[in-house]
Amino acid sequence: MPSTVSDHVAPHPSVPAGPLPRNPGTALDLDWVGSVRVNRSASERRAATLVTRRTVKKAWQAGWLLRAITLIDLTTLAGDDTPGRVRRLCAKARRPVRDDLLGALGMDDTPLTVGAVCVYHAMVPTAMAALRGSGIPVAAVSTGFPAGLSPLATRVAEIHASVEAGAEEIDVVISRHLALAGDWRGLFDEIATFREACGEAHLKVILGTGELGTLRTVARASLVAMMAGADFVKTSTGKESENATLSVSLTMARTIRDYWERTGFAVGFKPAGGIRTAKDALAWLTLMREELGPRWCERDLFRFGASSLLADIERQLEHHVTGRYAALHKQPLA
Amino acid sequence: MTVKAIFETLEYGPAPESDDVARAWLARHGARFGHFVAGTWRASDGGETFATIDPATGATLAHLAQGTVGDVDAAVAAARAALPGWHAIGPHGRARYLYALARHVQKHARLLAVLESLDNGKSIRETRDLDVPLVARHLYHHAGWAQLLDTEFPDHVAAGVCGQIIPWNFPLLMLAWKVAPALAAGCTVVLKPAEFTPLSALAFAELATAIGLPKGVLNVVTGDGRTGQAIVDHDDVDKLAFTGSTEVGRGIRERSAGSGKKLSLELGGKSPFLVFDDADLDGAIEGVVDAIWFNQGQVCCAGSRLLLHEPIAEAFIRKLKARMETLRMGHPLDKAIDMGTMIAPVQLQKVQALVQRGIDEGVSCHQPSWAVPADGLFYPPTLFTDVDPASTLAQVEIFGPVLVSTTFRTPAEGVEIANHTPFGLAASVWSESLSLALDVAPKLKAGVVWVNATNLFDAAAGFGGYRESGFGREGGREGMHEYLVPAWEHDAEPYDDSDFAAIASAAELGDALYDHADDASDAPAAGPGIDRTPKLYVGGKGARPDSGYSYPVRAPDGRHLGEAGLGNRKDVRNAVEAARKAESWSGTSGHLRAQILYYLGENLEARAREFGERLRALTGSTDDDARAEVERSVARLFTYAAHADKFDGAVHDVPIRGVALAMHEPWGVMALSCPDEAPLLAFVSLVAPAVAMGNRVVVTPSPRRPLAATDLYQVLDTSDVPGGVINVLSGDRDELARTLAAHEEVACHWYVGSAEGSAAVERASAGNLKATWVNHGRRRDWHDPRQGEGRTYLRRAVQVKNVWIPYGE
């Protein structure tokens, strides 16, 4: 088959390469929030066909999967987390892929780490110590994660504590009841308070989309979060009964695009919960690349919240290198 | 590219679908195919062959036989010979075959998808995810209709031998749309695939062999337009089905006129895509992609006219231009592309010429910044903005990836622009307001309307056009009717020639002055009765015939009974105009129309004695027969009054979260040409169903016995029938029928008269491709309710619009 695919020049009104200014937020624009329209059937159709319109094979698949690794917020958020477990996770974060595989992929001279390590506040010091010198940031879930229903002062204090402990990224949960009740002012104020508490740390706002009921509410909540100064909007805690879906992600990505076009500030996106396979990772990367462009597939604008994704990607990379389907037990344990 | 470079840039790479199996299949046939006739391969009669090419490379894929008249003869003979056996197999047996075909399509899905993509140039994604699954779905659905034939379509028989001519844009899917209902109905088939894309039909023929389909039930003859013409002209074909251009469809209508062949046409379009200011704009953008850049825009129902509500027009165009940048075009077998190649150089050149014409006319043209692949028949997605609705680009079907946009201010204006086209195939409406979308959908002149969606298809929902987009439906119950004939119609006997005596020669018009001389001696001593000279009835009022002539009406024994106005073309013009203006009738409720029809019956009954006497005089029948005709006329009015609020469409079970509403919509203005016999009952039998379904009619009553109809004027007046709903033109039926059949405001014509008159109506109808229902010179018994009334009439009085409404919040 001749390779006659069209030659792309400038697929998106691009966000520049290199460091971006943080989103400072805007005033709450209720007219804008009210004008949001999302048609679920049309969104689902787009989400379903996005992954049938694009696919990457062979070297391209390997390249994309390696990129996906750098976007993972390697996460452990369990009641039985221990310092030992977190140290193991951090070791994996530093060396996510076996050296022999990286060599075979021609990547030996390219440092490869995950995007961040994401833990509960209690584990921040352990993670900080384990990641020292790696450049990998520690992200802490905060504000009464996962329900977000503790007193506001407690939640704000949690953020302060994690920032003081060295977390560079804070994943907060919103009070879902504010979004469900349409109290956009209340939601805006809450998130703006979190943003202020974060200081220099980056704020990722978890919407808990599985509990918001409709795509329209997801879009409105995303927009309010960005107006209030979110650096990232994030789908889920991973603890809701419905995890990140492509159609929810599509809705959030489009809202991010609207916000970028109207304000000139680029906000990141983090799908989380239920993203477990290499195939999932490629689907989300495709979504981001198609809806927002390749710049939004970089670490400062896109993360996967995932715990078991990495192992499946490793297996696929080994398959790419050896031509044999790989066993999970041969990939180094986190 | 190295893995590292890809890691850094996140570029897309080639993702080719293998064509090994398809190539091997071609090789097994020596890349050379004959016709598939009577279950075996047959070399071309004349030895002439043609090549089909891979439009992505220009390489020849295979050589095909050019079908000759002899080849078509052989195929039709095979189909005819197979018909009794196929009938004898029965509904359940035919269902088994269709089921097996569906299963085999699924078993060989990838081969069919690859072959289709190779031959057509459309993307493997489309053939794999849309064409082939829809083919299987169509076959399954029609296995069901085959199984249920006797219970769901009682008193119907198979149309017979079907000649089917299909286009190159969806080769296998159009085959399925044609073959599945035909086989389910018990018909046998001679199919001609398009000369650009014959391969999937030949592969399907092999599947038919594999499942043991009886020989001759399905025959495939390859070739170009000459082969198609041989099928159209063949005397032993009972039914023609064509999908393709309006121009060719019109030619088929003309050529087949009067042949007695049943005909369905699925033709061109210039479908509107309306976006209101409360739409999900990003959703609508993807809708546009699916509407006009699906199959490179080579889709009859492509949403090629983008109509934007002014408040969002600018934002929408900005988004659309950005979206055009991210479309990927490339080799059709690449699994990561959006668009493949155009079908053939001739089509590419046609699109290039039309785009150039738009640019020359000064319309603003936008194409994405990326470069189109250098080799192959590629054409980039193209957008013209601010296109004046009157410009060439907004009017003609481009059949390529070219979208024209314009703006509107109000929903009413949007609908007006949307409907301002000779076509009426499909439409798409985007709004998050249910009340707005469902207000607009019924107002659009289109056979399919998608709300917040586009290009959705399913076997359970009929597909087909309004206006010059053709007539007949494919899919659903209505699609089955295209391959079935009511048993009474099938068995109808011809009229005698004497049934069609002329109403009056020029000489007789003059003689009319002397006619009364015979009757003078009968004049009562008290002086003459008050003269009653019926006029024509137009717009709810008596109208003198434009000709200024009246013609004599005589009893069978020659006795002079009176005169009737001699209608002419100008009267037709006026009557159609009056009918057009009575548009509000089509929007009234079924309940109101029922009330008026019941009232008409009531008032006719009140004058039953008078009408009975009139009929006795006109027809020379007995008192009892005349009384029976009046009684049946009253009963028939009641029948259609009863149906007025009951023959009301359906909700189809289509595989989406949502509904597809099959709405029965009136044609608008209908022409009705009545036979001579049963002058009251035939008139009522034609007028009542048409009017009950919301049509406005122009009727020519019994030419030689018009006085029963003209007596009805007063009944119409007293029954609150709004002016213009029923217009009556007495005169020469066939002369008036020719004008009516050619009239472009008339959307449907029912004609009951001679074979020649039927042929003339069919021929003249080609102008605006109006639907026709003619009797080909064959009688029906108006007194027999199975022949003179019922669902056949109602079905013929409406066209089905399918409104797809996906939902979910």
Short mmCIF file of N, CA and C in Angstrom, two decimals, chain B residues 293 324 327 329 339 366-368 370 372 379-383 401-403:
data_model
loop_
_atom_site.label_atom_id
_atom_site.label_comp_id
_atom_site.label_asym_id
_atom_site.label_seq_id
_atom_site.Cartn_x
_atom_site.Cartn_y
_atom_site.Cartn_z
N TRP B 293 -18.52 14.75 4.65
CA TRP B 293 -17.21 14.15 4.38
C TRP B 293 -17.23 12.65 4.59
N MET B 324 -11.73 21.00 9.93
CA MET B 324 -11.26 20.54 8.62
C MET B 324 -9.76 20.26 8.64
N LEU B 327 -8.93 16.57 9.70
CA LEU B 327 -9.35 15.42 8.90
C LEU B 327 -8.10 14.81 8.25
N MET B 329 -6.71 12.33 5.19
CA MET B 329 -7.08 11.76 3.90
C MET B 329 -5.95 10.85 3.47
N MET B 339 -10.94 10.19 5.14
CA MET B 339 -11.43 10.27 3.76
C MET B 339 -10.51 9.52 2.81
N HIS B 366 -13.05 27.75 1.06
CA HIS B 366 -12.04 27.39 2.04
C HIS B 366 -11.69 25.91 1.95
N GLN B 367 -10.37 25.63 1.95
CA GLN B 367 -9.92 24.25 2.03
C GLN B 367 -8.84 24.19 3.11
N PRO B 368 -8.66 23.03 3.72
CA PRO B 368 -7.68 22.96 4.81
C PRO B 368 -6.26 23.19 4.29
N TRP B 370 -3.60 21.45 4.83
CA TRP B 370 -2.77 20.29 4.52
C TRP B 370 -2.85 19.91 3.05
N VAL B 372 -3.11 17.50 -0.10
CA VAL B 372 -3.79 16.27 -0.51
C VAL B 372 -2.73 15.30 -1.04
N TYR B 379 -9.73 14.46 -3.40
CA TYR B 379 -10.18 15.86 -3.43
C TYR B 379 -10.40 16.31 -2.00
N PRO B 380 -9.89 17.48 -1.64
CA PRO B 380 -9.95 17.88 -0.24
C PRO B 380 -11.34 18.33 0.19
N PRO B 381 -11.61 18.25 1.49
CA PRO B 381 -12.87 18.81 2.00
C PRO B 381 -12.90 20.31 1.70
N THR B 382 -14.05 20.76 1.26
CA THR B 382 -14.16 22.13 0.75
C THR B 382 -15.40 22.79 1.33
N LEU B 383 -15.24 24.03 1.72
CA LEU B 383 -16.35 24.78 2.32
C LEU B 383 -16.53 26.11 1.61
N PRO B 401 -17.02 16.23 -1.78
CA PRO B 401 -16.84 16.72 -0.39
C PRO B 401 -16.97 18.24 -0.27
N VAL B 402 -17.97 18.78 -0.90
CA VAL B 402 -18.10 20.24 -0.99
C VAL B 402 -19.37 20.69 -0.28
N LEU B 403 -19.16 21.54 0.71
CA LEU B 403 -20.25 22.02 1.54
C LEU B 403 -20.49 23.49 1.25
#
